[in-house]
mmCIF file with all atom_site columns, C-alpha atoms in Angstrom:
data_model
loop_
_atom_site.group_PDB
_atom_site.id
_atom_site.type_symbol
_atom_site.label_atom_id
_atom_site.label_alt_id
_atom_site.label_comp_id
_atom_site.label_asym_id
_atom_site.label_entity_id
_atom_site.label_seq_id
_atom_site.pdbx_PDB_ins_code
_atom_site.Cartn_x
_atom_site.Cartn_y
_atom_site.Cartn_z
_atom_site.occupancy
_atom_site.B_iso_or_equiv
_atom_site.pdbx_formal_charge
_atom_site.auth_seq_id
_atom_site.auth_comp_id
_atom_site.auth_asym_id
_atom_site.auth_atom_id
_atom_site.pdbx_PDB_model_num
ATOM 1   C CA . UNK A 1 1   ? 0.000   0.000  0.000  1.00 95.00 ? 247 UNK A CA 1
ATOM 2   C CA . UNK A 1 2   ? 1.004   3.604  -0.444 1.00 97.00 ? 248 UNK A CA 1
ATOM 3   C CA . UNK A 1 3   ? -0.354  7.010  0.529  1.00 98.00 ? 249 UNK A CA 1
ATOM 4   C CA . UNK A 1 4   ? -0.861  9.730  -2.082 1.00 98.00 ? 250 UNK A CA 1
ATOM 5   C CA . UNK A 1 5   ? -2.332  13.202 -1.999 1.00 98.00 ? 251 UNK A CA 1
ATOM 6   C CA . UNK A 1 6   ? -5.915  13.154 -3.264 1.00 98.00 ? 252 UNK A CA 1
ATOM 7   C CA . UNK A 1 7   ? -6.933  14.851 -6.491 1.00 97.00 ? 253 UNK A CA 1
ATOM 8   C CA . UNK A 1 8   ? -10.272 15.997 -7.852 1.00 97.00 ? 254 UNK A CA 1
ATOM 9   C CA . UNK A 1 9   ? -10.613 12.775 -9.848 1.00 98.00 ? 255 UNK A CA 1
ATOM 10  C CA . UNK A 1 10  ? -10.538 10.829 -6.552 1.00 98.00 ? 256 UNK A CA 1
ATOM 11  C CA . UNK A 1 11  ? -13.553 12.605 -5.009 1.00 98.00 ? 257 UNK A CA 1
ATOM 12  C CA . UNK A 1 12  ? -16.223 10.135 -6.160 1.00 97.00 ? 258 UNK A CA 1
ATOM 13  C CA . UNK A 1 13  ? -14.213 7.151  -4.910 1.00 98.00 ? 259 UNK A CA 1
ATOM 14  C CA . UNK A 1 14  ? -13.505 8.880  -1.596 1.00 98.00 ? 260 UNK A CA 1
ATOM 15  C CA . UNK A 1 15  ? -17.224 9.497  -1.085 1.00 97.00 ? 261 UNK A CA 1
ATOM 16  C CA . UNK A 1 16  ? -17.922 5.799  -1.840 1.00 97.00 ? 262 UNK A CA 1
ATOM 17  C CA . UNK A 1 17  ? -15.440 4.866  0.892  1.00 97.00 ? 263 UNK A CA 1
ATOM 18  C CA . UNK A 1 18  ? -17.145 7.193  3.378  1.00 96.00 ? 264 UNK A CA 1
ATOM 19  C CA . UNK A 1 19  ? -20.535 5.648  2.522  1.00 95.00 ? 265 UNK A CA 1
ATOM 20  C CA . UNK A 1 20  ? -19.060 2.204  3.218  1.00 95.00 ? 266 UNK A CA 1
ATOM 21  C CA . UNK A 1 21  ? -17.521 3.472  6.480  1.00 94.00 ? 267 UNK A CA 1
ATOM 22  C CA . UNK A 1 22  ? -20.819 4.954  7.699  1.00 93.00 ? 268 UNK A CA 1
ATOM 23  C CA . UNK A 1 23  ? -22.529 1.621  7.103  1.00 92.00 ? 269 UNK A CA 1
ATOM 24  C CA . UNK A 1 24  ? -19.678 -0.302 8.782  1.00 91.00 ? 270 UNK A CA 1
ATOM 25  C CA . UNK A 1 25  ? -19.778 1.960  11.834 1.00 90.00 ? 271 UNK A CA 1
ATOM 26  C CA . UNK A 1 26  ? -23.556 1.622  12.141 1.00 89.00 ? 272 UNK A CA 1
ATOM 27  C CA . UNK A 1 27  ? -23.262 -2.179 11.957 1.00 91.00 ? 273 UNK A CA 1
ATOM 28  C CA . UNK A 1 28  ? -20.609 -2.112 14.691 1.00 89.00 ? 274 UNK A CA 1
ATOM 29  C CA . UNK A 1 29  ? -22.494 -0.046 17.268 1.00 88.00 ? 275 UNK A CA 1
ATOM 30  C CA . UNK A 1 30  ? -21.518 3.435  16.112 1.00 85.00 ? 276 UNK A CA 1
ATOM 31  C CA . UNK A 1 31  ? -24.429 4.829  14.060 1.00 84.00 ? 277 UNK A CA 1
ATOM 32  C CA . UNK A 1 32  ? -24.078 8.437  15.222 1.00 81.00 ? 278 UNK A CA 1
ATOM 33  C CA . UNK A 1 33  ? -20.475 9.466  14.552 1.00 82.00 ? 279 UNK A CA 1
ATOM 34  C CA . UNK A 1 34  ? -20.986 10.074 10.824 1.00 83.00 ? 280 UNK A CA 1
ATOM 35  C CA . UNK A 1 35  ? -24.331 8.459  10.037 1.00 71.00 ? 281 UNK A CA 1
ATOM 36  C CA . UNK A 1 36  ? -26.766 10.975 11.466 1.00 70.00 ? 282 UNK A CA 1
ATOM 37  C CA . UNK A 1 37  ? -25.395 13.796 9.315  1.00 74.00 ? 283 UNK A CA 1
ATOM 38  C CA . UNK A 1 38  ? -23.994 11.774 6.382  1.00 82.00 ? 284 UNK A CA 1
ATOM 39  C CA . UNK A 1 39  ? -20.593 13.093 7.403  1.00 90.00 ? 285 UNK A CA 1
ATOM 40  C CA . UNK A 1 40  ? -18.335 14.110 5.800  1.00 93.00 ? 286 UNK A CA 1
ATOM 41  C CA . UNK A 1 41  ? -19.947 16.190 3.050  1.00 94.00 ? 287 UNK A CA 1
ATOM 42  C CA . UNK A 1 42  ? -18.402 16.199 -0.419 1.00 95.00 ? 288 UNK A CA 1
ATOM 43  C CA . UNK A 1 43  ? -17.871 19.968 -0.129 1.00 96.00 ? 289 UNK A CA 1
ATOM 44  C CA . UNK A 1 44  ? -15.518 19.431 2.841  1.00 95.00 ? 290 UNK A CA 1
ATOM 45  C CA . UNK A 1 45  ? -13.532 16.743 1.021  1.00 97.00 ? 291 UNK A CA 1
ATOM 46  C CA . UNK A 1 46  ? -13.321 18.996 -2.036 1.00 97.00 ? 292 UNK A CA 1
ATOM 47  C CA . UNK A 1 47  ? -11.932 21.737 0.245  1.00 97.00 ? 293 UNK A CA 1
ATOM 48  C CA . UNK A 1 48  ? -9.428  19.296 1.768  1.00 97.00 ? 294 UNK A CA 1
ATOM 49  C CA . UNK A 1 49  ? -8.268  18.294 -1.726 1.00 98.00 ? 295 UNK A CA 1
ATOM 50  C CA . UNK A 1 50  ? -7.731  21.943 -2.676 1.00 97.00 ? 296 UNK A CA 1
ATOM 51  C CA . UNK A 1 51  ? -5.805  22.547 0.573  1.00 97.00 ? 297 UNK A CA 1
ATOM 52  C CA . UNK A 1 52  ? -3.620  19.470 0.081  1.00 97.00 ? 298 UNK A CA 1
ATOM 53  C CA . UNK A 1 53  ? -4.809  17.784 3.290  1.00 98.00 ? 299 UNK A CA 1
ATOM 54  C CA . UNK A 1 54  ? -6.789  14.928 1.706  1.00 98.00 ? 300 UNK A CA 1
ATOM 55  C CA . UNK A 1 55  ? -4.954  11.676 1.109  1.00 98.00 ? 301 UNK A CA 1
ATOM 56  C CA . UNK A 1 56  ? -5.804  8.300  -0.354 1.00 98.00 ? 302 UNK A CA 1
ATOM 57  C CA . UNK A 1 57  ? -4.437  4.879  0.471  1.00 98.00 ? 303 UNK A CA 1
ATOM 58  C CA . UNK A 1 58  ? -3.764  2.921  -2.712 1.00 98.00 ? 304 UNK A CA 1
ATOM 59  C CA . UNK A 1 59  ? -3.407  -0.849 -3.011 1.00 97.00 ? 305 UNK A CA 1
ATOM 60  C CA . UNK A 1 60  ? -2.735  -2.494 -6.372 1.00 97.00 ? 306 UNK A CA 1
ATOM 61  C CA . UNK A 1 61  ? -3.670  0.709  -8.246 1.00 96.00 ? 307 UNK A CA 1
ATOM 62  C CA . UNK A 1 62  ? -7.024  0.991  -6.455 1.00 97.00 ? 308 UNK A CA 1
ATOM 63  C CA . UNK A 1 63  ? -8.021  3.524  -3.800 1.00 98.00 ? 309 UNK A CA 1
ATOM 64  C CA . UNK A 1 64  ? -8.924  1.500  -0.685 1.00 98.00 ? 310 UNK A CA 1
ATOM 65  C CA . UNK A 1 65  ? -8.778  4.171  2.022  1.00 98.00 ? 311 UNK A CA 1
ATOM 66  C CA . UNK A 1 66  ? -8.735  7.877  2.716  1.00 98.00 ? 312 UNK A CA 1
ATOM 67  C CA . UNK A 1 67  ? -7.798  10.327 5.452  1.00 98.00 ? 313 UNK A CA 1
ATOM 68  C CA . UNK A 1 68  ? -7.320  13.970 6.309  1.00 97.00 ? 314 UNK A CA 1
ATOM 69  C CA . UNK A 1 69  ? -3.801  14.780 7.498  1.00 98.00 ? 315 UNK A CA 1
ATOM 70  C CA . UNK A 1 70  ? -2.227  18.129 8.380  1.00 97.00 ? 316 UNK A CA 1
ATOM 71  C CA . UNK A 1 71  ? 0.807   19.194 10.424 1.00 96.00 ? 317 UNK A CA 1
ATOM 72  C CA . UNK A 1 72  ? 1.655   22.350 12.293 1.00 93.00 ? 318 UNK A CA 1
ATOM 73  C CA . UNK A 1 73  ? 1.227   24.393 15.439 1.00 90.00 ? 319 UNK A CA 1
ATOM 74  C CA . UNK A 1 74  ? -2.315  24.601 16.780 1.00 86.00 ? 320 UNK A CA 1
ATOM 75  C CA . UNK A 1 75  ? -3.803  23.208 13.550 1.00 90.00 ? 321 UNK A CA 1
ATOM 76  C CA . UNK A 1 76  ? -6.958  21.774 15.138 1.00 93.00 ? 322 UNK A CA 1
ATOM 77  C CA . UNK A 1 77  ? -9.056  24.365 17.002 1.00 92.00 ? 323 UNK A CA 1
ATOM 78  C CA . UNK A 1 78  ? -11.035 21.619 18.783 1.00 92.00 ? 324 UNK A CA 1
ATOM 79  C CA . UNK A 1 79  ? -7.798  20.457 20.419 1.00 95.00 ? 325 UNK A CA 1
ATOM 80  C CA . UNK A 1 80  ? -7.163  23.754 22.211 1.00 93.00 ? 326 UNK A CA 1
ATOM 81  C CA . UNK A 1 81  ? -9.361  22.712 25.116 1.00 94.00 ? 327 UNK A CA 1
ATOM 82  C CA . UNK A 1 82  ? -9.229  19.193 26.501 1.00 96.00 ? 328 UNK A CA 1
ATOM 83  C CA . UNK A 1 83  ? -11.195 18.112 29.545 1.00 95.00 ? 329 UNK A CA 1
ATOM 84  C CA . UNK A 1 84  ? -10.603 15.238 31.954 1.00 95.00 ? 330 UNK A CA 1
ATOM 85  C CA . UNK A 1 85  ? -6.936  15.104 31.016 1.00 96.00 ? 331 UNK A CA 1
ATOM 86  C CA . UNK A 1 86  ? -4.058  16.760 29.190 1.00 96.00 ? 332 UNK A CA 1
ATOM 87  C CA . UNK A 1 87  ? -2.157  16.379 25.966 1.00 96.00 ? 333 UNK A CA 1
ATOM 88  C CA . UNK A 1 88  ? 1.179   14.587 26.327 1.00 93.00 ? 334 UNK A CA 1
ATOM 89  C CA . UNK A 1 89  ? 3.228   17.254 24.570 1.00 90.00 ? 335 UNK A CA 1
ATOM 90  C CA . UNK A 1 90  ? 2.828   20.834 23.366 1.00 90.00 ? 336 UNK A CA 1
ATOM 91  C CA . UNK A 1 91  ? 4.150   22.159 20.089 1.00 88.00 ? 337 UNK A CA 1
ATOM 92  C CA . UNK A 1 92  ? 3.683   21.173 16.468 1.00 93.00 ? 338 UNK A CA 1
ATOM 93  C CA . UNK A 1 93  ? 1.763   17.992 15.758 1.00 96.00 ? 339 UNK A CA 1
ATOM 94  C CA . UNK A 1 94  ? 0.033   16.112 12.996 1.00 97.00 ? 340 UNK A CA 1
ATOM 95  C CA . UNK A 1 95  ? -3.716  15.600 13.053 1.00 97.00 ? 341 UNK A CA 1
ATOM 96  C CA . UNK A 1 96  ? -5.623  12.758 11.423 1.00 98.00 ? 342 UNK A CA 1
ATOM 97  C CA . UNK A 1 97  ? -9.334  13.038 10.753 1.00 96.00 ? 343 UNK A CA 1
ATOM 98  C CA . UNK A 1 98  ? -11.872 11.172 8.642  1.00 96.00 ? 344 UNK A CA 1
ATOM 99  C CA . UNK A 1 99  ? -9.817  7.992  8.377  1.00 97.00 ? 345 UNK A CA 1
ATOM 100 C CA . UNK A 1 100 ? -11.778 5.337  6.483  1.00 96.00 ? 346 UNK A CA 1
ATOM 101 C CA . UNK A 1 101 ? -11.222 2.196  4.449  1.00 96.00 ? 347 UNK A CA 1
ATOM 102 C CA . UNK A 1 102 ? -13.390 0.272  2.029  1.00 96.00 ? 348 UNK A CA 1
ATOM 103 C CA . UNK A 1 103 ? -13.033 -3.056 3.836  1.00 94.00 ? 349 UNK A CA 1
ATOM 104 C CA . UNK A 1 104 ? -11.282 -4.748 0.915  1.00 95.00 ? 350 UNK A CA 1
ATOM 105 C CA . UNK A 1 105 ? -7.807  -4.956 2.485  1.00 95.00 ? 351 UNK A CA 1
ATOM 106 C CA . UNK A 1 106 ? -6.879  -5.701 6.083  1.00 94.00 ? 352 UNK A CA 1
ATOM 107 C CA . UNK A 1 107 ? -4.743  -3.144 7.884  1.00 95.00 ? 353 UNK A CA 1
ATOM 108 C CA . UNK A 1 108 ? -5.712  0.045  6.050  1.00 96.00 ? 354 UNK A CA 1
ATOM 109 C CA . UNK A 1 109 ? -6.223  1.987  9.294  1.00 96.00 ? 355 UNK A CA 1
ATOM 110 C CA . UNK A 1 110 ? -2.905  0.834  10.760 1.00 97.00 ? 356 UNK A CA 1
ATOM 111 C CA . UNK A 1 111 ? -1.081  1.614  7.521  1.00 97.00 ? 357 UNK A CA 1
ATOM 112 C CA . UNK A 1 112 ? -2.517  5.152  7.371  1.00 97.00 ? 358 UNK A CA 1
ATOM 113 C CA . UNK A 1 113 ? -1.784  5.888  11.037 1.00 98.00 ? 359 UNK A CA 1
ATOM 114 C CA . UNK A 1 114 ? 1.782   4.574  10.714 1.00 97.00 ? 360 UNK A CA 1
ATOM 115 C CA . UNK A 1 115 ? 2.320   6.731  7.627  1.00 98.00 ? 361 UNK A CA 1
ATOM 116 C CA . UNK A 1 116 ? 0.962   9.850  9.348  1.00 97.00 ? 362 UNK A CA 1
ATOM 117 C CA . UNK A 1 117 ? 3.093   9.272  12.432 1.00 97.00 ? 363 UNK A CA 1
ATOM 118 C CA . UNK A 1 118 ? 6.226   8.873  10.297 1.00 95.00 ? 364 UNK A CA 1
ATOM 119 C CA . UNK A 1 119 ? 5.530   12.301 8.763  1.00 95.00 ? 365 UNK A CA 1
ATOM 120 C CA . UNK A 1 120 ? 5.742   14.169 12.049 1.00 92.00 ? 366 UNK A CA 1
ATOM 121 C CA . UNK A 1 121 ? 6.562   11.969 15.078 1.00 93.00 ? 367 UNK A CA 1
ATOM 122 C CA . UNK A 1 122 ? 3.735   13.580 17.063 1.00 95.00 ? 368 UNK A CA 1
ATOM 123 C CA . UNK A 1 123 ? 0.172   12.706 16.165 1.00 97.00 ? 369 UNK A CA 1
ATOM 124 C CA . UNK A 1 124 ? -3.254  13.581 17.559 1.00 97.00 ? 370 UNK A CA 1
ATOM 125 C CA . UNK A 1 125 ? -6.590  12.035 16.648 1.00 97.00 ? 371 UNK A CA 1
ATOM 126 C CA . UNK A 1 126 ? -10.047 11.829 18.165 1.00 96.00 ? 372 UNK A CA 1
ATOM 127 C CA . UNK A 1 127 ? -12.950 9.433  17.869 1.00 95.00 ? 373 UNK A CA 1
ATOM 128 C CA . UNK A 1 128 ? -16.520 8.990  19.028 1.00 92.00 ? 374 UNK A CA 1
ATOM 129 C CA . UNK A 1 129 ? -17.088 7.093  22.273 1.00 92.00 ? 375 UNK A CA 1
ATOM 130 C CA . UNK A 1 130 ? -19.085 4.476  20.358 1.00 92.00 ? 376 UNK A CA 1
ATOM 131 C CA . UNK A 1 131 ? -16.280 3.836  17.861 1.00 93.00 ? 377 UNK A CA 1
ATOM 132 C CA . UNK A 1 132 ? -14.839 0.806  19.634 1.00 94.00 ? 378 UNK A CA 1
ATOM 133 C CA . UNK A 1 133 ? -13.094 -0.406 16.454 1.00 92.00 ? 379 UNK A CA 1
ATOM 134 C CA . UNK A 1 134 ? -11.044 2.809  16.223 1.00 95.00 ? 380 UNK A CA 1
ATOM 135 C CA . UNK A 1 135 ? -10.373 2.899  19.961 1.00 96.00 ? 381 UNK A CA 1
ATOM 136 C CA . UNK A 1 136 ? -8.921  -0.623 19.812 1.00 97.00 ? 382 UNK A CA 1
ATOM 137 C CA . UNK A 1 137 ? -6.768  0.290  16.815 1.00 97.00 ? 383 UNK A CA 1
ATOM 138 C CA . UNK A 1 138 ? -5.419  3.416  18.516 1.00 97.00 ? 384 UNK A CA 1
ATOM 139 C CA . UNK A 1 139 ? -4.568  1.511  21.684 1.00 97.00 ? 385 UNK A CA 1
ATOM 140 C CA . UNK A 1 140 ? -2.859  -1.242 19.663 1.00 97.00 ? 386 UNK A CA 1
ATOM 141 C CA . UNK A 1 141 ? -0.840  1.368  17.752 1.00 96.00 ? 387 UNK A CA 1
ATOM 142 C CA . UNK A 1 142 ? 0.536   2.981  20.908 1.00 96.00 ? 388 UNK A CA 1
ATOM 143 C CA . UNK A 1 143 ? -1.747  6.001  21.236 1.00 97.00 ? 389 UNK A CA 1
ATOM 144 C CA . UNK A 1 144 ? -2.552  7.330  24.698 1.00 97.00 ? 390 UNK A CA 1
ATOM 145 C CA . UNK A 1 145 ? -6.071  8.399  25.658 1.00 98.00 ? 391 UNK A CA 1
ATOM 146 C CA . UNK A 1 146 ? -5.560  11.979 26.850 1.00 98.00 ? 392 UNK A CA 1
ATOM 147 C CA . UNK A 1 147 ? -9.067  13.265 27.626 1.00 97.00 ? 393 UNK A CA 1
ATOM 148 C CA . UNK A 1 148 ? -12.188 14.562 25.937 1.00 97.00 ? 394 UNK A CA 1
ATOM 149 C CA . UNK A 1 149 ? -12.621 17.185 23.232 1.00 96.00 ? 395 UNK A CA 1
ATOM 150 C CA . UNK A 1 150 ? -15.629 18.598 21.396 1.00 94.00 ? 396 UNK A CA 1
ATOM 151 C CA . UNK A 1 151 ? -15.991 19.179 17.666 1.00 88.00 ? 397 UNK A CA 1
ATOM 152 C CA . UNK A 1 152 ? -18.226 21.773 16.039 1.00 84.00 ? 398 UNK A CA 1
ATOM 153 C CA . UNK A 1 153 ? -20.039 19.217 13.836 1.00 79.00 ? 399 UNK A CA 1
ATOM 154 C CA . UNK A 1 154 ? -22.162 17.885 16.707 1.00 77.00 ? 400 UNK A CA 1
ATOM 155 C CA . UNK A 1 155 ? -22.446 17.915 20.485 1.00 80.00 ? 401 UNK A CA 1
ATOM 156 C CA . UNK A 1 156 ? -21.144 14.377 21.083 1.00 87.00 ? 402 UNK A CA 1
ATOM 157 C CA . UNK A 1 157 ? -17.890 14.325 23.058 1.00 93.00 ? 403 UNK A CA 1
ATOM 158 C CA . UNK A 1 158 ? -14.852 12.789 21.377 1.00 95.00 ? 404 UNK A CA 1
ATOM 159 C CA . UNK A 1 159 ? -12.121 10.730 22.967 1.00 97.00 ? 405 UNK A CA 1
ATOM 160 C CA . UNK A 1 160 ? -8.798  12.438 22.303 1.00 97.00 ? 406 UNK A CA 1
ATOM 161 C CA . UNK A 1 161 ? -5.655  10.400 21.646 1.00 98.00 ? 407 UNK A CA 1
ATOM 162 C CA . UNK A 1 162 ? -2.033  11.269 21.121 1.00 97.00 ? 408 UNK A CA 1
ATOM 163 C CA . UNK A 1 163 ? 1.116   9.449  20.103 1.00 97.00 ? 409 UNK A CA 1
ATOM 164 C CA . UNK A 1 164 ? 4.416   11.087 20.919 1.00 92.00 ? 410 UNK A CA 1
ATOM 165 C CA . UNK A 1 165 ? 7.766   9.817  22.066 1.00 82.00 ? 411 UNK A CA 1
ATOM 166 C CA . UNK A 1 166 ? 10.346  12.175 23.489 1.00 73.00 ? 412 UNK A CA 1
ATOM 167 C CA . UNK A 1 167 ? 13.591  12.382 21.528 1.00 68.00 ? 413 UNK A CA 1
ATOM 168 C CA . UNK A 1 168 ? 16.120  9.811  22.651 1.00 63.00 ? 414 UNK A CA 1
ATOM 169 C CA . UNK A 1 169 ? 19.231  11.239 24.251 1.00 58.00 ? 415 UNK A CA 1
ATOM 170 C CA . UNK A 1 170 ? 22.484  9.574  23.300 1.00 57.00 ? 416 UNK A CA 1
#
């Protein structure tokens, strides 16, 4: 598998993957995270493509997954306030949102998270409390549950996770 920046020609396939993901989440006890609002809207993905923050995961010349990824200082406004905990580390970080696969290849989520972490060495992500599948993946991949954040899309709290390792001193 490989990760590539999304282009306009990928939009239809990306939206198909999100439709699959909404159905998968509903079948696995998480009908509200994206299902109630048909999240994410095509207009947001189009914006992400234009901004260079939309990526696709490609396997054997076929798009099998997608994610939002951006790096920088204070890039996610929802992460400015965290309750019931604290972030592990301040400073620049990468943020992953809207990670989804089409179910055709095992390990898409892990592959995308590993790729994103390699880009920056400090990654933050959040997920709905009902998204047990994602919570298990994040725990398995070494993320720490840091507290609760709120997004502007809805009023449901999100579990906030972070992966960061301090630089090794020689």
